[in-house]
Short mmCIF file of C-alpha atoms and ligand atoms in Angstrom, two decimals:
data_model
loop_
_atom_site.label_atom_id
_atom_site.label_comp_id
_atom_site.label_asym_id
_atom_site.label_seq_id
_atom_site.Cartn_x
_atom_site.Cartn_y
_atom_site.Cartn_z
CA MET A 26 45.52 -71.26 26.06
CA SER A 27 45.44 -69.07 29.20
CA LYS A 28 45.02 -70.62 32.62
CA PRO A 29 41.41 -71.35 33.69
CA ILE A 30 39.69 -68.47 35.48
CA LYS A 31 39.13 -68.63 39.22
CA ARG A 32 38.71 -64.98 40.09
CA ILE A 33 37.51 -61.89 38.24
CA ALA A 34 37.12 -58.21 38.96
CA ILE A 35 34.48 -55.77 37.79
CA ASN A 36 34.59 -52.00 37.61
CA THR A 37 32.37 -49.17 36.43
CA GLY A 38 33.89 -46.02 34.97
CA GLY A 39 32.80 -42.67 33.56
CA GLY A 40 29.36 -41.12 34.05
CA ASP A 41 26.80 -43.52 35.60
CA ALA A 42 24.00 -44.87 33.40
CA PRO A 43 20.84 -46.75 34.29
CA GLY A 44 21.54 -50.48 34.02
CA LEU A 45 25.01 -50.55 35.64
CA ASN A 46 23.77 -52.54 38.59
CA ALA A 47 22.00 -55.01 36.35
CA VAL A 48 25.29 -55.69 34.50
CA ILE A 49 27.11 -56.14 37.83
CA GLN A 50 24.40 -58.53 39.05
CA SER A 51 24.50 -60.54 35.79
CA VAL A 52 28.33 -60.78 35.78
CA VAL A 53 28.46 -61.85 39.40
CA VAL A 54 25.69 -64.45 39.26
CA SER A 55 27.01 -65.90 35.91
CA ALA A 56 30.52 -66.10 37.24
CA VAL A 57 29.57 -67.53 40.64
CA ASN A 58 27.52 -70.19 38.84
CA ARG A 59 30.78 -71.22 37.14
CA GLY A 60 32.56 -71.43 40.51
CA TRP A 61 34.51 -68.18 40.07
CA GLU A 62 35.07 -65.55 42.78
CA CYS A 63 34.09 -61.95 41.94
CA TYR A 64 35.50 -58.67 43.20
CA GLY A 65 34.22 -55.13 42.61
CA ILE A 66 36.69 -52.25 42.31
CA ARG A 67 35.35 -49.03 43.85
CA ASP A 68 35.03 -45.77 41.85
CA GLY A 69 36.63 -46.77 38.54
CA PHE A 70 40.13 -47.81 39.56
CA ASN A 71 40.31 -45.57 42.66
CA GLY A 72 39.78 -48.60 44.91
CA ILE A 73 43.17 -49.91 43.75
CA LEU A 74 44.97 -46.54 43.26
CA PHE A 75 43.83 -44.99 46.57
CA PRO A 76 43.15 -47.89 49.01
CA GLU A 77 43.55 -45.43 51.98
CA ARG A 78 40.26 -43.77 50.96
CA TYR A 79 38.28 -46.95 51.60
CA PRO A 80 38.32 -48.17 55.24
CA GLU A 81 35.96 -50.99 54.26
CA GLY A 82 38.18 -51.95 51.35
CA GLY A 83 38.78 -50.45 47.88
CA VAL A 84 37.99 -53.82 46.30
CA LEU A 85 34.89 -55.62 47.58
CA ARG A 86 34.10 -59.29 47.48
CA LEU A 87 30.87 -59.61 45.47
CA THR A 88 28.77 -62.64 46.33
CA ARG A 89 25.47 -63.66 44.82
CA GLU A 90 23.71 -62.45 47.96
CA ARG A 91 25.32 -59.03 47.70
CA VAL A 92 24.02 -58.39 44.19
CA LEU A 93 20.55 -59.95 44.30
CA GLY A 94 17.78 -57.37 43.99
CA ILE A 95 19.91 -54.53 42.64
CA GLY A 96 19.09 -54.93 38.90
CA HIS A 97 16.32 -52.38 38.91
CA LEU A 98 18.28 -49.70 40.78
CA GLY A 99 19.92 -46.67 39.09
CA GLY A 100 23.53 -45.66 39.66
CA THR A 101 26.22 -48.21 40.43
CA MET A 102 26.81 -50.03 43.72
CA LEU A 103 30.54 -49.83 43.04
CA GLY A 104 30.69 -46.05 42.51
CA THR A 105 32.31 -44.49 39.49
CA THR A 106 34.43 -41.56 38.41
CA ASN A 107 35.11 -39.60 35.25
CA LYS A 108 38.25 -38.04 36.72
CA GLY A 109 41.83 -39.37 36.90
CA ASN A 110 42.27 -41.70 33.94
CA PRO A 111 45.05 -44.04 35.23
CA LEU A 112 46.80 -43.79 31.87
CA HIS A 113 47.05 -40.01 32.09
CA PHE A 114 46.86 -39.49 35.84
CA PRO A 115 47.21 -35.85 36.90
CA VAL A 116 49.89 -35.12 39.48
CA ASN A 117 50.49 -31.69 41.03
CA MET A 118 54.15 -30.62 40.69
CA PRO A 119 56.04 -28.51 43.27
CA ASP A 120 56.10 -25.53 40.85
CA GLY A 121 52.27 -25.50 40.77
CA SER A 122 51.99 -27.10 37.35
CA THR A 123 50.21 -30.44 36.64
CA ARG A 124 51.85 -33.38 34.91
CA GLU A 125 50.17 -36.57 33.71
CA ILE A 126 51.68 -39.94 34.57
CA ASP A 127 50.75 -43.53 33.57
CA ARG A 128 49.64 -45.55 36.68
CA SER A 129 48.35 -48.58 34.78
CA ASP A 130 51.22 -50.76 36.02
CA GLU A 131 49.85 -50.39 39.56
CA ILE A 132 46.57 -51.90 38.40
CA LEU A 133 48.34 -54.78 36.66
CA ALA A 134 50.41 -55.39 39.81
CA TYR A 135 47.25 -55.54 41.97
CA PHE A 136 45.73 -58.14 39.67
CA ALA A 137 48.89 -60.23 39.73
CA THR A 138 49.36 -60.02 43.51
CA HIS A 139 45.77 -60.92 44.27
CA GLU A 140 45.61 -63.59 41.55
CA ILE A 141 42.71 -61.99 39.74
CA ASP A 142 42.62 -63.51 36.33
CA ALA A 143 40.44 -61.07 34.38
CA LEU A 144 38.58 -57.76 34.35
CA VAL A 145 35.04 -56.95 33.20
CA SER A 146 35.17 -53.22 32.55
CA ILE A 147 31.80 -51.50 32.21
CA GLY A 148 32.11 -48.07 30.67
CA GLY A 149 31.95 -45.69 27.79
CA ASP A 150 34.65 -44.60 25.38
CA GLY A 151 37.09 -43.41 28.07
CA SER A 152 36.82 -46.59 30.24
CA LEU A 153 37.00 -48.90 27.23
CA THR A 154 40.15 -47.07 25.96
CA ILE A 155 41.69 -47.75 29.39
CA ALA A 156 40.47 -51.41 29.19
CA HIS A 157 42.06 -51.68 25.77
CA ALA A 158 45.42 -50.38 27.04
CA LEU A 159 45.32 -52.87 30.01
CA HIS A 160 44.60 -55.69 27.57
CA GLN A 161 47.58 -54.62 25.43
CA LYS A 162 49.72 -54.81 28.58
CA GLY A 163 48.62 -58.41 29.13
CA LEU A 164 45.47 -58.29 31.21
CA ARG A 165 42.45 -60.42 30.24
CA VAL A 166 39.72 -57.89 29.67
CA VAL A 167 36.11 -57.81 28.42
CA GLY A 168 34.33 -54.49 28.01
CA VAL A 169 30.64 -53.78 28.36
CA PRO A 170 29.27 -50.71 26.45
CA LYS A 171 27.63 -48.21 28.82
CA THR A 172 26.53 -44.68 28.18
CA ILE A 173 23.32 -42.68 27.99
CA ASP A 174 24.93 -40.93 24.96
CA ASN A 175 24.81 -44.05 22.74
CA ASP A 176 28.02 -42.80 21.07
CA LEU A 177 29.99 -46.10 21.18
CA ASP A 178 30.81 -47.65 17.83
CA LYS A 179 30.13 -51.28 16.77
CA THR A 180 27.10 -51.77 18.95
CA PHE A 181 23.48 -51.08 17.93
CA THR A 182 22.95 -49.46 21.28
CA THR A 183 24.52 -48.96 24.70
CA PHE A 184 22.55 -49.62 27.84
CA GLY A 185 21.32 -46.42 29.52
CA PHE A 186 20.34 -44.76 26.31
CA ASP A 187 16.77 -46.08 26.18
CA THR A 188 16.12 -44.93 29.73
CA ALA A 189 17.45 -41.46 29.01
CA VAL A 190 15.35 -41.10 25.86
CA SER A 191 12.24 -42.48 27.53
CA PHE A 192 12.54 -40.01 30.40
CA ALA A 193 13.29 -37.07 28.11
CA THR A 194 10.35 -37.93 25.91
CA ASP A 195 8.09 -38.00 28.95
CA CYS A 196 9.43 -34.47 29.78
CA LEU A 197 8.62 -33.23 26.23
CA ASP A 198 5.07 -34.67 26.55
CA ARG A 199 4.64 -32.55 29.66
CA LEU A 200 6.15 -29.46 28.11
CA HIS A 201 3.78 -29.37 25.13
CA SER A 202 0.74 -28.45 27.25
CA THR A 203 2.43 -25.70 29.23
CA ALA A 204 4.15 -24.31 26.07
CA ALA A 205 0.78 -24.32 24.28
CA SER A 206 -1.04 -22.71 27.17
CA HIS A 207 1.41 -19.77 27.20
CA GLN A 208 2.19 -19.69 23.50
CA ARG A 209 5.80 -19.99 24.34
CA VAL A 210 9.00 -21.38 22.74
CA MET A 211 10.26 -24.07 25.06
CA VAL A 212 13.94 -24.98 24.55
CA VAL A 213 14.95 -28.36 26.01
CA GLU A 214 18.68 -28.98 26.37
CA VAL A 215 19.80 -32.65 26.62
CA MET A 216 23.11 -34.38 27.21
CA GLY A 217 24.96 -36.48 24.64
CA ARG A 218 28.43 -34.87 24.38
CA TYR A 219 29.49 -34.74 20.72
CA ALA A 220 26.72 -37.01 19.39
CA GLY A 221 23.07 -36.12 18.86
CA TRP A 222 21.44 -39.48 19.58
CA ILE A 223 19.53 -38.43 22.71
CA ALA A 224 18.33 -35.17 21.12
CA LEU A 225 17.35 -36.84 17.84
CA HIS A 226 15.41 -39.75 19.34
CA THR A 227 13.79 -37.59 22.05
CA GLY A 228 12.88 -34.84 19.60
CA ILE A 229 11.20 -37.17 17.17
CA ALA A 230 9.46 -39.38 19.73
CA GLY A 231 8.37 -36.32 21.69
CA GLU A 232 7.13 -34.36 18.62
CA ALA A 233 9.54 -31.46 18.85
CA HIS A 234 9.37 -28.82 16.14
CA ALA A 235 13.10 -28.27 15.83
CA ILE A 236 16.08 -30.43 16.79
CA LEU A 237 19.71 -29.24 16.89
CA ILE A 238 22.41 -31.91 16.98
CA PRO A 239 26.22 -31.78 16.74
CA GLU A 240 26.25 -33.62 13.42
CA ILE A 241 24.25 -30.84 11.69
CA PRO A 242 25.73 -27.34 12.34
CA PHE A 243 22.73 -25.03 12.64
CA ASN A 244 21.72 -21.60 11.49
CA LEU A 245 19.41 -20.13 14.14
CA ASP A 246 17.82 -17.80 11.58
CA LYS A 247 16.37 -20.90 9.93
CA VAL A 248 14.93 -22.18 13.19
CA ALA A 249 13.40 -18.70 13.85
CA GLU A 250 11.92 -18.71 10.34
CA HIS A 251 10.47 -22.22 10.98
CA LEU A 252 8.86 -20.98 14.19
CA ARG A 253 7.43 -17.90 12.46
CA CYS A 254 5.93 -20.17 9.70
CA ARG A 255 4.31 -22.26 12.42
CA GLU A 256 2.86 -19.16 13.98
CA ALA A 257 1.54 -17.90 10.60
CA ASP A 258 -0.04 -21.35 10.32
CA GLY A 259 -1.80 -20.92 13.69
CA GLN A 260 0.67 -22.94 15.80
CA GLN A 261 1.42 -20.50 18.60
CA TYR A 262 3.97 -22.53 20.50
CA SER A 263 7.07 -24.52 19.67
CA ILE A 264 9.39 -27.09 21.27
CA VAL A 265 13.10 -26.97 20.32
CA VAL A 266 15.35 -29.80 21.50
CA VAL A 267 19.03 -28.96 21.57
CA ALA A 268 21.88 -31.39 22.14
CA GLU A 269 24.51 -29.91 24.52
CA GLY A 270 27.20 -30.44 21.89
CA ALA A 271 25.39 -28.84 18.90
CA MET A 272 26.94 -25.72 17.42
CA PRO A 273 26.11 -23.04 14.91
CA VAL A 274 27.67 -22.96 11.43
CA ASN A 275 31.12 -21.26 11.83
CA GLY A 276 30.43 -21.04 15.59
CA HIS A 277 31.70 -22.77 18.67
CA ARG A 278 30.39 -25.13 21.38
CA GLU A 279 29.03 -23.76 24.63
CA LEU A 280 31.12 -24.92 27.59
CA LEU A 281 30.45 -24.88 31.26
CA ALA A 282 34.09 -25.55 32.03
CA PRO A 283 37.20 -26.17 29.82
CA ALA A 284 39.14 -29.43 29.88
CA GLU A 285 41.69 -29.71 32.62
CA ALA A 286 44.23 -32.35 33.58
CA GLY A 287 42.38 -35.59 34.23
CA HIS A 288 38.91 -34.21 33.29
CA ALA A 289 37.22 -33.63 29.93
CA GLU A 290 35.58 -30.33 29.07
CA ARG A 291 32.00 -29.84 30.40
CA LEU A 292 29.44 -29.03 27.80
CA GLY A 293 26.36 -26.95 28.54
CA GLY A 294 24.73 -23.58 28.09
CA LEU A 295 23.49 -23.90 24.54
CA GLY A 296 19.82 -24.15 25.56
CA GLU A 297 20.07 -20.74 27.33
CA ARG A 298 21.70 -19.11 24.35
CA VAL A 299 19.19 -20.59 21.83
CA ALA A 300 16.22 -19.52 24.01
CA HIS A 301 17.59 -15.97 24.36
CA ASP A 302 18.31 -15.59 20.62
CA LEU A 303 14.97 -17.12 19.51
CA ALA A 304 13.10 -14.82 21.88
CA GLU A 305 14.86 -11.87 20.29
CA SER A 306 14.35 -12.95 16.73
CA THR A 307 10.73 -14.18 17.02
CA GLY A 308 9.50 -11.75 19.62
CA LYS A 309 7.99 -14.74 21.52
CA ASP A 310 8.42 -15.62 25.13
CA ALA A 311 11.03 -18.40 25.42
CA ARG A 312 12.01 -20.61 28.36
CA VAL A 313 14.76 -23.18 28.74
CA VAL A 314 14.69 -26.55 30.52
CA VAL A 315 18.03 -28.29 31.00
CA LEU A 316 17.45 -31.97 31.64
CA GLY A 317 21.09 -32.61 32.47
CA HIS A 318 21.81 -35.32 35.06
CA LEU A 319 18.12 -36.22 35.39
CA LEU A 320 18.75 -38.26 32.21
CA ARG A 321 21.27 -40.41 34.09
CA GLY A 322 19.12 -41.10 37.11
CA GLY A 323 16.40 -43.50 37.99
CA SER A 324 15.66 -47.12 37.21
CA PRO A 325 16.56 -48.63 33.84
CA THR A 326 13.74 -49.29 31.41
CA SER A 327 13.06 -52.95 30.80
CA PHE A 328 14.89 -52.65 27.46
CA ASP A 329 18.03 -51.36 29.22
CA ARG A 330 17.72 -53.81 32.07
CA LEU A 331 17.50 -56.74 29.68
CA ALA A 332 20.41 -55.42 27.53
CA ALA A 333 22.46 -54.98 30.69
CA LEU A 334 21.72 -58.54 31.90
CA ARG A 335 22.47 -59.96 28.47
CA PHE A 336 25.75 -57.97 28.27
CA GLY A 337 26.87 -59.13 31.70
CA ALA A 338 26.17 -62.81 31.07
CA ALA A 339 27.81 -62.60 27.60
CA ALA A 340 30.92 -60.98 29.11
CA VAL A 341 31.32 -63.99 31.48
CA ARG A 342 30.65 -66.42 28.56
CA ALA A 343 33.39 -64.62 26.57
CA LEU A 344 35.91 -65.04 29.41
CA ASN A 345 34.88 -68.66 29.79
CA GLU A 346 35.62 -69.09 26.07
CA ASN A 347 39.06 -67.65 26.63
CA GLN A 348 38.35 -64.39 24.81
CA SER A 349 39.97 -61.11 25.77
CA GLY A 350 40.44 -57.63 24.35
CA ILE A 351 36.81 -57.52 23.22
CA MET A 352 33.59 -55.66 23.96
CA VAL A 353 30.21 -57.30 24.11
CA ALA A 354 27.90 -55.55 21.64
CA LEU A 355 24.34 -55.63 20.49
CA GLY A 356 23.88 -56.63 16.90
CA LEU A 357 20.76 -57.16 14.83
CA HIS A 358 20.73 -60.83 15.69
CA GLY A 359 21.71 -60.69 19.31
CA VAL A 360 24.77 -60.08 21.44
CA ASN A 361 28.14 -60.47 19.71
CA TYR A 362 31.79 -59.64 20.40
CA VAL A 363 33.86 -56.94 18.77
CA SER A 364 37.54 -56.22 19.18
CA LEU A 365 38.36 -53.32 21.52
CA ASP A 366 40.77 -52.25 18.70
CA GLU A 367 37.67 -51.31 16.72
CA VAL A 368 35.95 -49.48 19.59
CA ALA A 369 38.55 -47.62 21.67
CA GLY A 370 38.95 -43.98 20.80
CA ARG A 371 36.14 -43.99 18.21
CA MET A 372 32.82 -42.22 18.40
CA LYS A 373 29.50 -43.25 16.80
CA ALA A 374 27.94 -40.05 15.45
CA VAL A 375 24.39 -39.95 14.03
CA PRO A 376 24.69 -40.78 10.31
CA LEU A 377 23.12 -37.93 8.38
CA ASP A 378 21.54 -40.30 5.92
CA CYS A 379 19.91 -42.55 8.61
CA ASP A 380 16.20 -43.08 8.37
CA THR A 381 15.60 -41.44 11.81
CA VAL A 382 16.92 -38.08 10.54
CA GLN A 383 14.95 -38.69 7.31
CA THR A 384 11.85 -39.37 9.40
CA GLY A 385 12.34 -36.03 11.24
CA ARG A 386 12.62 -34.22 7.88
CA ASP A 387 9.59 -36.05 6.48
CA LEU A 388 7.61 -34.95 9.55
CA GLY A 389 8.61 -31.30 8.93
CA ILE A 390 10.99 -31.00 11.87
CA CYS A 391 13.59 -28.28 11.41
CA PHE A 392 17.22 -29.24 11.92
CA GLY A 393 18.48 -25.74 11.50
CA ASP A 394 20.16 -26.44 8.15
O1 F6P B 408 28.83 -39.19 28.97
C1 F6P B 408 27.73 -39.11 29.78
C2 F6P B 408 27.46 -37.67 30.16
O2 F6P B 408 26.30 -37.66 30.92
C3 F6P B 408 27.41 -36.69 29.00
O3 F6P B 408 26.22 -36.80 28.31
C4 F6P B 408 27.67 -35.38 29.70
O4 F6P B 408 28.23 -34.40 28.85
C5 F6P B 408 28.64 -35.75 30.79
O5 F6P B 408 28.48 -37.19 30.99
C6 F6P B 408 28.45 -35.04 32.07
O6 F6P B 408 29.42 -35.39 32.93
P1 F6P B 408 29.51 -34.92 34.45
O7 F6P B 408 28.85 -35.94 35.28
O8 F6P B 408 30.94 -34.82 34.74
O9 F6P B 408 28.78 -33.57 34.57
#
C-alpha cells in the first residue's frame, strides 16, 4: 500500500483539444474536496525542465478558485507542447548534429523534492507513452485520453473528438450550398494523423460524396468516376472529405514537414493534390478547404465537456483507490480503467468492418477503393 496522497500534479501534453480545461477543473475540484493540494505543470513538462522560462513559476498551485469557470473554454490553462519528449529530448551537439537524451529522471527528482505524490497526465499517445515510462520508473500516474483524432486504443472515445467532428460537420453543411451554386468539387481536408475517424464521422454526418481515410488506400480514378456518375445523374457538385493521413494505393503521404529530433512529421497537403487531380480528370472547377487547427479550437461540445469532467473525477478516484499506471477510459457502461501497458504506443485505427464505414457504403459514399 502506497502512502496516502497529499499532493498531486497535472500536466497537459501534445496538441491541445477542447475539454482540457474541463479535465483540469474536475481533477482540481475533486482532489481539493479530498483535502489534497494540486499543482499544474506548464507546457507539458517544460515547467520542470526549463524553470528559467517561467518567471511566475513553471509549476503553479491550482486552487479551486483558480479553476472555477474554465470548463467551457478551449485550449489549456497550463499550456502544452508537442516538442521535446523528455524521454527523447533533443540536444544540439558542438559538431552541429542533434542527439536525444532521456531527461525523465529530472521529472522524478522534482516530484520527490517537492513531495508530489502522483501525476495526472492528460494527453494523447505521445504523452501517455511518457506517462507509462514515468510509472515504470516508480511514479504514481493516471492518464486521461485526449485528442481530437480519437486514435487512442481501449477507450470508446477521447474528449475533443466530438467537438472537432461537430465543427467540421457544420463546415460541410455550409459548403454544400456554395458548391451547389457553382457546380464545383469542394475538397475538405481534415486532421487526424494516421487515423480516419474525423474524416469518416464528418463525411457521413455532413453528407459528403467521397471520403478518403488512411485505413483505405484510395484510387483517385475511382473517385473521379464516382463524381462523373453523379454528374450524369444530374448532381452537378460534389463534396470530398480527405483525412490528412490518407494515401493513394502504392503512393505516399503528403507531408508539410518531415520528422526531426523531438518533433513528429507534419501531415498536410493532400487536399490540394486531390483537388488539383480531380479538376484535371473531371474537367470540373475544384476548390480546397483545409480545416486544420480550427478543429482544435473553440469550446468543447457538451458531450466532450461531460466526458472531460467524468474523466477528471475518475482519475482522482483512481488515485484515491491507490491505482497507478492506468488510463481512465470510456466504455459502453461508463468510465473504466485500463492499464497504460495496453494503451502506450498503440493506435486505434478505423476498423474496416465497422458499421460506420458500412453505413457510408450503404449510402453510396465513395471511399476510393
Ligand atoms: O494530434 C492532434 C493533431 O491536431 C493532428 O490531428 C495533427 O496532425 C497534429 O496534431 C498537428 O500538430 P501541430 O499543432 O504541431 O501542427
